[in-house]
Amino acid sequence: MQKTELSQKQYTDLYSKLYDYSRQDKFKEECEKAKEMFYIMQNDSVNEKFERFFNTYLIQDHIMENKKVMTVGFLEENGTNLSQSEVSILKSMFESYVSIYEVKEVSAGKIVLKDCLSGNELCTEDVKLLRSFKIGSCMIARIVDIEGTNILIDITISISNEVKDIILKDIMNLFNQYQDVYKDMKSFLIYHTHILYKYIQQLLDPSIAEYLKRERDKNDTKVNSENELAEEECKVLDTLKENVEKKI
């Protein structure tokens, strides 16, 4: 088994345990709170398309009433039964986030990606998944370091440069408002993954972009709030969806 495939299996096996953990009755209320933060529309038939993203958000990102994310609770409750490898992967999950990446180099066995928000570069051997991406191609992706091997999880979304520039501008504006709270862009993105997940929802489902446009046109009070991250993040132009294709 190739290194990337082995890393993906390690992640999937651990994620399955986390998923089962998250289904416990004691997390039902937290699940509902996470849905309120994550989804744009209150429409089950629309939202079920993004269930895969939501489950990752719930497990890895949603800050619960006890000020912890679910992965931390899982580690605290099950740490003695986990291998050192699993503990290492859990710690990588803590630092995983969604961002915008640009392909900088492509070779037979690896691809170099630049995080357009943090400025960091990383290398992935996940060349099969990214085979249609060329130098200069942009994407919204989530990457996890599995013991030195960077893998892309969930679904990677190909975006145009136009989309990239608009989202970058919006997120930089948000970060500048809150940079006294977060030491750097990476910290900001770790704590606010829902921002880019909301862009993904708009880009993959035109009805969501149309809904937001109607809400903005109807009145400013519901969607326009200068100081609330949950509202400011929803500003992708309707026309951008034409430039997007989904890469699975």
GROMACS .gro file of N, CA and C in nm, residues 37-38 56-58 60-63 94-99 171 174-175 181-182 184-199 228-230 233:
model
  120
   37MET      N    1  -2.467   2.710   1.340
   37MET     CA    2  -2.347   2.784   1.302
   37MET      C    3  -2.302   2.749   1.160
   38PHE      N    4  -2.318   2.623   1.122
   38PHE     CA    5  -2.260   2.573   0.997
   38PHE      C    6  -2.345   2.604   0.874
   56THR      N    7  -1.749   1.660   0.961
   56THR     CA    8  -1.611   1.697   0.991
   56THR      C    9  -1.608   1.820   1.081
   57TYR      N   10  -1.692   1.919   1.048
   57TYR     CA   11  -1.700   2.040   1.130
   57TYR      C   12  -1.742   2.007   1.273
   58LEU      N   13  -1.846   1.925   1.287
   58LEU     CA   14  -1.896   1.888   1.420
   58LEU      C   15  -1.789   1.820   1.502
   60GLN      N   16  -1.444   1.800   1.445
   60GLN     CA   17  -1.312   1.859   1.457
   60GLN      C   18  -1.311   2.007   1.496
   61ASP      N   19  -1.423   2.078   1.473
   61ASP     CA   20  -1.418   2.224   1.486
   61ASP      C   21  -1.516   2.286   1.585
   62HIS      N   22  -1.633   2.227   1.598
   62HIS     CA   23  -1.738   2.289   1.681
   62HIS      C   24  -1.694   2.297   1.827
   63ILE      N   25  -1.693   2.419   1.882
   63ILE     CA   26  -1.656   2.438   2.022
   63ILE      C   27  -1.781   2.420   2.107
   94PHE      N   28  -0.653   1.861   1.541
   94PHE     CA   29  -0.674   1.986   1.615
   94PHE      C   30  -0.627   2.106   1.534
   95GLU      N   31  -0.521   2.086   1.456
   95GLU     CA   32  -0.459   2.198   1.383
   95GLU      C   33  -0.501   2.204   1.237
   96SER      N   34  -0.594   2.118   1.199
   96SER     CA   35  -0.641   2.117   1.060
   96SER      C   36  -0.745   2.226   1.038
   97TYR      N   37  -0.747   2.283   0.918
   97TYR     CA   38  -0.844   2.387   0.886
   97TYR      C   39  -0.868   2.391   0.735
   98VAL      N   40  -0.971   2.461   0.695
   98VAL     CA   41  -1.003   2.478   0.553
   98VAL      C   42  -0.935   2.604   0.504
   99SER      N   43  -0.876   2.600   0.384
   99SER     CA   44  -0.814   2.721   0.331
   99SER      C   45  -0.819   2.719   0.178
  171ILE      N   46  -1.196   3.742   0.357
  171ILE     CA   47  -1.141   3.682   0.478
  171ILE      C   48  -1.031   3.770   0.538
  174LEU      N   49  -1.200   4.031   0.737
  174LEU     CA   50  -1.246   3.975   0.865
  174LEU      C   51  -1.130   3.959   0.963
  175PHE      N   52  -1.021   3.902   0.914
  175PHE     CA   53  -0.904   3.879   1.000
  175PHE      C   54  -0.851   4.011   1.056
  181VAL      N   55  -0.721   3.948   1.850
  181VAL     CA   56  -0.765   3.829   1.924
  181VAL      C   57  -0.684   3.706   1.885
  182TYR      N   58  -0.647   3.696   1.756
  182TYR     CA   59  -0.577   3.578   1.705
  182TYR      C   60  -0.434   3.615   1.665
  184ASP      N   61  -0.226   3.481   1.458
  184ASP     CA   62  -0.193   3.473   1.316
  184ASP      C   63  -0.313   3.418   1.238
  185MET      N   64  -0.299   3.418   1.107
  185MET     CA   65  -0.409   3.374   1.020
  185MET      C   66  -0.444   3.227   1.045
  186LYS      N   67  -0.345   3.144   1.068
  186LYS     CA   68  -0.372   3.002   1.091
  186LYS      C   69  -0.464   2.984   1.212
  187SER      N   70  -0.435   3.054   1.321
  187SER     CA   71  -0.520   3.045   1.441
  187SER      C   72  -0.662   3.090   1.410
  188PHE      N   73  -0.673   3.199   1.334
  188PHE     CA   74  -0.804   3.251   1.296
  188PHE      C   75  -0.883   3.147   1.218
  189LEU      N   76  -0.818   3.082   1.122
  189LEU     CA   77  -0.886   2.983   1.037
  189LEU      C   78  -0.924   2.859   1.116
  190ILE      N   79  -0.840   2.816   1.210
  190ILE     CA   80  -0.871   2.699   1.292
  190ILE      C   81  -0.999   2.722   1.372
  191TYR      N   82  -1.015   2.843   1.424
  191TYR     CA   83  -1.131   2.873   1.507
  191TYR      C   84  -1.254   2.912   1.426
  192HIS      N   85  -1.237   2.936   1.297
  192HIS     CA   86  -1.351   2.982   1.217
  192HIS      C   87  -1.361   2.906   1.084
  193THR      N   88  -1.352   2.773   1.091
  193THR     CA   89  -1.363   2.694   0.969
  193THR      C   90  -1.499   2.711   0.903
  194HIS      N   91  -1.602   2.745   0.982
  194HIS     CA   92  -1.736   2.759   0.926
  194HIS      C   93  -1.742   2.867   0.818
  195ILE      N   94  -1.649   2.963   0.822
  195ILE     CA   95  -1.650   3.069   0.721
  195ILE      C   96  -1.632   3.009   0.582
  196LEU      N   97  -1.526   2.929   0.564
  196LEU     CA   98  -1.502   2.872   0.432
  196LEU      C   99  -1.601   2.761   0.399
  197TYR      N  100  -1.652   2.692   0.500
  197TYR     CA  101  -1.758   2.594   0.472
  197TYR      C  102  -1.882   2.663   0.417
  198LYS      N  103  -1.909   2.785   0.459
  198LYS     CA  104  -2.024   2.857   0.406
  198LYS      C  105  -1.999   2.902   0.262
  199TYR      N  106  -1.875   2.936   0.230
  199TYR     CA  107  -1.842   2.965   0.090
  199TYR      C  108  -1.863   2.840   0.005
  228GLU      N  109  -2.047   4.071   1.333
  228GLU     CA  110  -2.070   3.928   1.353
  228GLU      C  111  -2.007   3.847   1.241
  229LEU      N  112  -1.912   3.763   1.277
  229LEU     CA  113  -1.848   3.677   1.178
  229LEU      C  114  -1.948   3.592   1.103
  230ALA      N  115  -2.047   3.542   1.173
  230ALA     CA  116  -2.142   3.449   1.112
  230ALA      C  117  -2.218   3.513   0.997
  233GLU      N  118  -1.935   3.663   0.666
  233GLU     CA  119  -1.865   3.569   0.579
  233GLU      C  120  -1.942   3.536   0.451
   0.00000   0.00000   0.00000
